[in-house]
Coordinates of C-alpha atoms in Angstrom, one line a residue:
M1 CA 0.0 0.0 0.0
D2 CA 3.0 2.3 -0.3
A3 CA 6.3 2.8 -1.9
E4 CA 9.6 4.5 -1.0
R5 CA 10.2 8.0 -2.4
T6 CA 12.3 8.0 -5.5
S7 CA 12.5 11.6 -6.7
K8 CA 13.1 14.9 -5.0
K9 CA 11.1 16.9 -7.5
P10 CA 8.2 18.7 -5.7
V11 CA 4.8 17.8 -7.1
W12 CA 2.4 19.6 -4.8
P13 CA 0.5 22.8 -5.4
R14 CA 1.9 25.9 -3.8
R15 CA -1.0 26.0 -1.3
V16 CA 0.2 22.9 0.5
A17 CA 3.9 23.8 0.4
P18 CA 4.0 25.7 3.8
F19 CA 2.9 22.5 5.5
R20 CA 5.8 20.3 4.3
E21 CA 9.3 20.3 3.1
Q22 CA 10.3 19.4 -0.4
T23 CA 10.0 15.6 0.2
Q24 CA 10.2 12.9 -2.4
T25 CA 7.2 11.5 -4.1
V26 CA 6.0 7.9 -3.7
A27 CA 5.6 7.5 -7.4
V28 CA 7.7 4.7 -9.1
T29 CA 10.3 5.7 -11.6
A30 CA 11.0 3.4 -14.5
R31 CA 14.5 2.5 -15.6
D32 CA 14.3 5.0 -18.5
G33 CA 13.5 7.8 -16.0
A34 CA 9.7 7.9 -16.8
R35 CA 7.6 8.4 -13.8
I36 CA 4.6 6.3 -13.0
D37 CA 2.6 8.8 -11.0
Q38 CA -0.6 7.2 -12.1
L39 CA -0.1 4.3 -9.8
T40 CA 0.0 6.7 -6.9
G41 CA -3.2 8.4 -8.1
L42 CA -4.8 5.0 -8.5
R43 CA -4.3 4.2 -4.9
F44 CA -6.9 6.8 -3.9
F45 CA -9.4 5.2 -6.4
A46 CA -8.8 1.8 -4.6
A47 CA -9.4 3.4 -1.2
L48 CA -12.5 5.0 -2.6
L49 CA -13.9 1.6 -3.5
V50 CA -13.4 0.4 0.1
F51 CA -15.0 3.6 1.3
M52 CA -18.1 3.0 -0.7
S53 CA -18.5 -0.5 0.6
H54 CA -18.9 0.7 4.2
F55 CA -22.3 2.4 3.6
K56 CA -25.6 0.7 4.1
W57 CA -27.3 2.1 0.9
D58 CA -30.8 1.4 2.4
N59 CA -32.5 4.1 0.3
S60 CA -30.9 3.2 -3.0
W61 CA -31.6 0.7 -5.8
N62 CA -30.5 -2.8 -5.0
I63 CA -27.9 -2.8 -7.8
V64 CA -26.2 0.2 -6.2
G65 CA -25.8 -1.6 -2.9
E66 CA -24.6 -4.8 -4.7
M67 CA -22.0 -2.9 -6.5
A68 CA -20.9 -1.0 -3.4
Q69 CA -20.5 -4.2 -1.5
Q70 CA -17.8 -5.3 -3.9
G71 CA -15.6 -2.5 -2.7
S72 CA -13.4 -5.1 -1.1
I73 CA -11.7 -5.3 -4.5
G74 CA -9.9 -2.2 -3.3
V75 CA -8.1 -4.3 -0.7
S76 CA -7.1 -6.8 -3.4
F77 CA -5.7 -3.9 -5.4
F78 CA -3.7 -2.7 -2.5
F79 CA -2.2 -6.1 -1.9
V80 CA -1.2 -6.6 -5.6
L81 CA 0.1 -3.1 -6.0
S82 CA 2.1 -3.5 -2.8
G83 CA 3.9 -6.5 -4.3
F84 CA 4.7 -4.5 -7.4
L85 CA 6.0 -1.4 -5.6
I86 CA 7.9 -3.2 -2.9
S87 CA 9.7 -5.2 -5.6
Y88 CA 10.6 -2.0 -7.3
S89 CA 11.8 -0.2 -4.2
Y90 CA 13.6 -2.9 -2.3
G91 CA 14.0 -6.0 -4.6
W92 CA 17.4 -5.2 -6.1
R93 CA 18.5 -3.6 -2.8
L94 CA 17.9 -6.7 -0.7
R95 CA 19.3 -9.1 -3.3
S96 CA 22.5 -7.0 -3.7
A97 CA 22.8 -6.3 0.1
D98 CA 22.5 -2.6 -0.6
I99 CA 20.2 -2.5 2.4
S100 CA 20.2 -4.7 5.4
R101 CA 17.1 -6.9 6.2
A102 CA 16.9 -5.2 9.6
K103 CA 16.8 -1.7 8.1
Y104 CA 14.3 -2.7 5.5
F105 CA 12.0 -4.2 8.1
A106 CA 12.4 -1.2 10.4
L107 CA 11.4 1.2 7.5
R108 CA 8.4 -0.9 6.7
F109 CA 7.3 -1.0 10.3
A110 CA 7.8 2.7 10.7
R111 CA 5.7 3.3 7.6
L112 CA 2.6 1.6 9.0
W113 CA 2.8 1.8 12.8
P114 CA 2.3 5.6 13.6
L115 CA -1.0 6.0 11.8
H116 CA -2.1 2.5 13.0
F117 CA -1.5 3.5 16.6
L118 CA -3.0 6.9 16.2
T119 CA -6.3 5.7 14.6
G120 CA -6.7 2.9 17.1
L121 CA -5.9 5.1 20.1
P122 CA -9.5 6.6 20.6
F123 CA -11.0 3.1 20.6
A124 CA -8.4 1.9 23.2
A125 CA -9.0 5.0 25.3
F126 CA -12.8 4.3 25.3
L127 CA -12.2 0.7 26.4
I128 CA -9.9 1.9 29.2
W129 CA -12.5 4.3 30.3
K130 CA -15.1 1.5 30.4
G131 CA -12.7 -0.9 32.0
W132 CA -13.0 -3.3 29.0
L133 CA -9.5 -3.1 27.5
S134 CA -7.8 -6.5 27.0
L135 CA -4.0 -6.0 27.1
P136 CA -3.3 -9.2 25.1
N137 CA -5.8 -8.1 22.5
Y138 CA -4.4 -4.6 22.3
G139 CA -0.8 -5.9 22.2
V140 CA -1.6 -8.2 19.4
N141 CA -3.2 -5.4 17.5
L142 CA -0.2 -3.0 18.0
L143 CA 2.2 -5.7 16.7
F144 CA 0.2 -6.3 13.5
L145 CA -0.7 -9.8 14.5
Q146 CA -4.5 -9.5 14.7
S147 CA -5.3 -11.1 11.3
W148 CA -3.9 -14.4 12.5
V149 CA -6.6 -14.8 15.1
P150 CA -9.9 -16.2 13.8
S151 CA -12.1 -14.0 15.8
T152 CA -13.9 -10.7 14.9
D153 CA -13.1 -9.6 18.4
W154 CA -9.5 -9.6 17.5
H155 CA -9.0 -9.0 13.8
Y156 CA -11.7 -6.3 13.6
A157 CA -10.8 -4.8 17.0
Y158 CA -10.3 -1.1 17.5
N159 CA -10.1 0.5 14.0
G160 CA -11.6 -2.3 11.8
P161 CA -9.8 -1.6 8.5
S162 CA -6.4 -1.9 10.2
W163 CA -6.7 -5.7 9.8
S164 CA -5.2 -5.3 6.3
L165 CA -2.1 -3.8 7.9
S166 CA -1.5 -7.1 9.7
N167 CA -1.5 -8.8 6.3
E168 CA 0.9 -6.1 4.9
M169 CA 3.4 -6.7 7.6
F170 CA 3.3 -10.4 6.9
F171 CA 3.8 -9.7 3.2
Y172 CA 6.8 -7.4 4.0
T173 CA 8.3 -10.1 6.1
A174 CA 7.8 -12.8 3.5
F175 CA 9.2 -10.6 0.9
I176 CA 12.7 -11.0 2.4
G177 CA 12.6 -14.6 1.2
L178 CA 10.4 -14.3 -1.8
V179 CA 12.6 -11.7 -3.4
M180 CA 15.4 -14.3 -3.6
L181 CA 13.3 -16.5 -5.9
G182 CA 13.5 -16.5 -9.6
S183 CA 10.5 -15.5 -11.8
R184 CA 9.7 -19.1 -12.6
Q185 CA 9.8 -20.1 -9.0
K186 CA 7.4 -17.3 -8.1
L187 CA 5.0 -18.5 -10.8
W188 CA 5.1 -22.0 -9.4
L189 CA 4.6 -20.7 -5.9
Y190 CA 1.7 -18.5 -7.0
G191 CA 0.0 -21.4 -8.7
G192 CA 0.5 -23.5 -5.6
L193 CA -1.0 -20.9 -3.3
V194 CA -4.1 -20.4 -5.6
A195 CA -4.6 -24.2 -5.7
L196 CA -4.3 -24.3 -1.9
V197 CA -6.9 -21.6 -1.4
A198 CA -9.3 -23.1 -3.9
S199 CA -9.0 -26.5 -2.3
A200 CA -9.6 -25.1 1.1
M201 CA -12.7 -23.3 -0.2
V202 CA -14.1 -26.6 -1.6
L203 CA -13.5 -28.4 1.7
V204 CA -14.9 -25.6 3.9
Y205 CA -18.0 -25.0 1.9
T206 CA -18.6 -28.8 1.6
Y207 CA -18.3 -29.8 5.2
I208 CA -18.4 -26.7 7.5
P209 CA -20.1 -23.9 5.5
T210 CA -21.9 -22.3 8.6
L211 CA -19.2 -22.8 11.2
N212 CA -18.6 -19.7 13.3
V213 CA -15.4 -19.2 15.3
G214 CA -14.8 -16.4 17.7
G215 CA -17.6 -14.1 16.6
N216 CA -20.8 -13.8 14.6
L217 CA -19.2 -14.3 11.2
P218 CA -18.4 -17.6 9.5
L219 CA -15.0 -19.2 9.7
A220 CA -14.9 -18.9 5.9
E221 CA -14.7 -15.1 6.0
W222 CA -11.7 -15.2 8.2
M223 CA -10.0 -17.9 6.1
F224 CA -10.5 -16.5 2.7
Y225 CA -10.8 -12.8 3.3
I226 CA -8.6 -12.1 6.4
F227 CA -6.1 -14.9 6.9
P228 CA -2.7 -13.5 5.8
L229 CA -1.3 -16.7 4.3
F230 CA -4.3 -17.1 2.0
R231 CA -4.0 -13.5 0.8
L232 CA -0.3 -13.9 0.0
D233 CA -1.1 -14.9 -3.6
E234 CA -2.1 -11.3 -4.3
F235 CA 1.1 -9.8 -3.1
L236 CA 3.1 -12.5 -5.0
L237 CA 1.1 -11.7 -8.1
G238 CA 2.2 -8.1 -7.8
M239 CA 5.8 -9.3 -7.6
I240 CA 5.4 -11.4 -10.7
I241 CA 3.9 -8.5 -12.7
F242 CA 6.9 -6.4 -11.7
D243 CA 9.3 -9.1 -12.9
L244 CA 7.5 -9.1 -16.3
W245 CA 7.4 -5.3 -16.5
R246 CA 11.1 -5.0 -15.6
T247 CA 12.0 -7.0 -18.8
G248 CA 10.7 -4.1 -20.9
K249 CA 8.7 -6.5 -23.0
F250 CA 5.5 -6.2 -21.0
R251 CA 3.2 -3.8 -22.9
A252 CA -0.6 -3.5 -22.6
S253 CA -1.3 0.1 -23.7
A254 CA -4.4 -1.0 -25.7
L255 CA -6.1 -1.7 -22.4
S256 CA -5.8 1.9 -21.3
Y257 CA -8.4 3.2 -23.8
V258 CA -11.4 0.9 -24.0
T259 CA -10.8 -2.1 -21.9
I260 CA -10.7 -0.5 -18.4
P261 CA -14.4 0.5 -18.2
L262 CA -15.4 -2.8 -19.9
L263 CA -13.2 -4.6 -17.4
L264 CA -14.9 -3.0 -14.4
A265 CA -18.4 -3.5 -15.8
A266 CA -17.7 -7.2 -16.4
M267 CA -16.3 -7.6 -12.9
Y268 CA -19.3 -5.9 -11.2
F269 CA -22.1 -7.5 -13.2
G270 CA -20.4 -10.9 -13.3
A271 CA -20.1 -11.1 -9.5
R272 CA -23.7 -12.1 -9.1
F273 CA -23.1 -15.3 -11.0
V274 CA -20.0 -16.3 -9.0
A275 CA -20.0 -18.6 -6.0
E276 CA -19.7 -16.7 -2.7
P277 CA -16.4 -18.1 -1.6
L278 CA -14.7 -16.9 -4.8
L279 CA -15.9 -13.3 -4.0
Y280 CA -13.6 -13.1 -1.0
H281 CA -10.7 -12.4 -3.3
L282 CA -9.9 -15.1 -6.0
Y283 CA -12.6 -13.8 -8.4
Y284 CA -11.2 -10.3 -8.3
T285 CA -7.6 -11.1 -8.8
P286 CA -7.5 -11.3 -12.6
F287 CA -9.4 -8.0 -12.9
V288 CA -7.0 -6.3 -10.4
A289 CA -4.0 -7.7 -12.3
L290 CA -5.3 -6.4 -15.7
L291 CA -6.1 -3.0 -14.1
L292 CA -2.6 -2.7 -12.8
V293 CA -1.1 -3.7 -16.1
S294 CA -3.3 -1.1 -17.9
F295 CA -2.0 1.7 -15.7
L296 CA 1.7 0.9 -16.3
D297 CA 1.5 2.7 -19.6
G298 CA 0.5 6.3 -18.8
S299 CA 0.3 7.6 -22.3
S300 CA -3.5 7.7 -22.8
L301 CA -5.6 10.5 -21.7
P302 CA -7.7 8.6 -19.1
I303 CA -4.6 7.3 -17.4
R304 CA -2.9 10.7 -17.5
F305 CA -5.7 12.0 -15.2
F306 CA -4.3 9.8 -12.4
S307 CA -0.9 11.5 -12.9
S308 CA -2.3 15.0 -12.2
R309 CA -1.2 16.9 -9.1
I310 CA -4.5 16.5 -7.3
A311 CA -4.7 12.8 -8.1
V312 CA -1.2 12.2 -6.9
L313 CA -1.8 14.3 -3.7
L314 CA -5.0 12.2 -3.0
G315 CA -3.0 9.0 -3.7
E316 CA -0.3 10.2 -1.2
A317 CA -3.0 10.7 1.4
S318 CA -4.9 7.4 0.6
F319 CA -3.3 5.6 3.5
A320 CA -4.6 8.2 6.0
F321 CA -7.9 8.3 4.2
Y322 CA -8.2 4.5 4.4
L323 CA -7.5 4.4 8.1
I324 CA -9.8 7.3 9.2
H325 CA -12.8 6.7 6.9
K326 CA -14.5 3.9 8.7
P327 CA -14.8 5.6 12.2
L328 CA -16.0 8.8 10.5
V329 CA -18.6 6.9 8.4
D330 CA -19.9 5.1 11.5
I331 CA -20.2 8.4 13.4
G332 CA -22.0 9.9 10.3
E333 CA -24.4 7.0 10.1
R334 CA -25.4 7.4 13.7
A335 CA -25.9 11.1 13.4
R336 CA -27.9 10.6 10.2
H337 CA -30.4 8.2 11.8
K338 CA -30.6 10.1 15.1
F339 CA -31.4 13.5 13.6
G340 CA -33.0 12.3 10.4
L341 CA -30.4 13.9 8.1
F342 CA -29.7 13.3 4.4
P343 CA -32.6 11.1 3.3
S344 CA -30.7 10.6 0.0
D345 CA -27.9 8.0 0.2
L346 CA -26.0 9.8 -2.6
V347 CA -26.0 13.2 -0.8
F348 CA -24.9 11.6 2.5
V349 CA -22.0 9.7 0.7
I350 CA -20.9 12.9 -1.0
V351 CA -20.9 14.8 2.3
M352 CA -19.0 12.0 4.1
L353 CA -16.5 11.8 1.2
A354 CA -15.7 15.5 1.5
I355 CA -15.2 15.2 5.3
C356 CA -13.0 12.1 5.0
I357 CA -10.9 13.6 2.3
A358 CA -10.4 16.8 4.3
V359 CA -9.5 14.8 7.5
G360 CA -7.3 12.4 5.5
L361 CA -5.3 15.2 3.8
A362 CA -4.8 17.0 7.1
T363 CA -3.7 13.8 8.8
H364 CA -1.3 13.0 5.9
L365 CA 0.2 16.5 5.8
L366 CA 0.3 17.4 9.5
I367 CA 1.0 14.0 11.1
E368 CA 1.9 11.2 8.6
E369 CA 4.5 13.1 6.7
P370 CA 6.4 14.8 9.5
V371 CA 6.4 11.7 11.7
G372 CA 7.4 9.5 8.8
R373 CA 10.3 11.8 8.0
F374 CA 11.4 11.9 11.6
L375 CA 11.4 8.1 11.9
R376 CA 13.3 7.6 8.6
Q377 CA 16.0 10.0 9.7
R378 CA 16.4 8.1 13.0
I379 CA 16.5 4.7 11.3
N380 CA 19.1 6.0 8.8
R381 CA 21.3 7.1 11.8
M382 CA 21.2 3.7 13.5
K383 CA 24.5 2.1 12.6
F384 CA 23.5 -1.4 13.5
L385 CA 20.6 -1.3 11.0
N386 CA 22.9 -0.1 8.2
R387 CA 25.2 -3.1 8.3
A388 CA 24.1 -4.9 5.2
R389 CA 25.4 -8.4 4.8
C390 CA 28.0 -9.1 2.2
P391 CA 26.6 -10.2 -1.2

């Protein structure tokens, strides 16, 4: 869900300049120097899909609610994109020992932990006030281990969307070993993981389709939507796409013009004919992969929109937006029903989107950026983290 900064060229409008130094953008840079800013802009689009899925849509057509519920594709996109961007930012550095494994892991942990802690703190404070805080539960959450526990009281605890950060930390850890594999080995491993997940789906839905474990949701949701090992195939797919793109022979510019809207339409309308277990993530994976490939060529007009300054700025703030949106949406839903506000779902969603974007941008510019810069500086000064092993 992120990438290291690779260029010192400032990309922000002058109006936000007073709030930050001239920091480097998260956009990927190709070997020929071409920037791929559109991948940064696309991150906000993925976060927006997740945002839309967290509304009830009670006063809208059924098809609107059905389409919004598929917003979990945004999570799949984040996982696949993460594999691509981490491969670009750290792949060669880890293989050549340009960076130590300890420093790599410290940088990844520092990237996710501050906002994770900040957005979960109000929930923890409330539980402390009520005398309900479980220290083991909170400790597991702070260490990004919550997704390994098959209980909604654990993996959805505190700030619910943060469960995906637990998966990301697992992916970052696994990357240390995965990056040493060749392209063919990654393909074999990817095929094995998909086969494992599909086989588990058949077994679970044949013998224990209604089993609940540690909460009011079925075990299947945890296994196929939350369980980090079963979502590793998406991160690995991003790594494979990067390997193909790196060769310079991977071109799919034709997808940029016509196929993207057709691709999304086929995905949304085809979902109603797909068995439920596949909707947890396997069904969406091919669409996500093709979408990512489409955006690797930024020459077409639709794709260039995602390279615009405002799109890149929103993409930079997408992590903060993703973590703060669910609590704000829940508060908004309660106020809406209590005071009878916004009878139109569409108007309510637009209002909440504006609020979440404003809070997300403020969080990114005033907290995420300065804290992240401070932590990176401290990590860079730690000599024991900078001792890379000999190649």
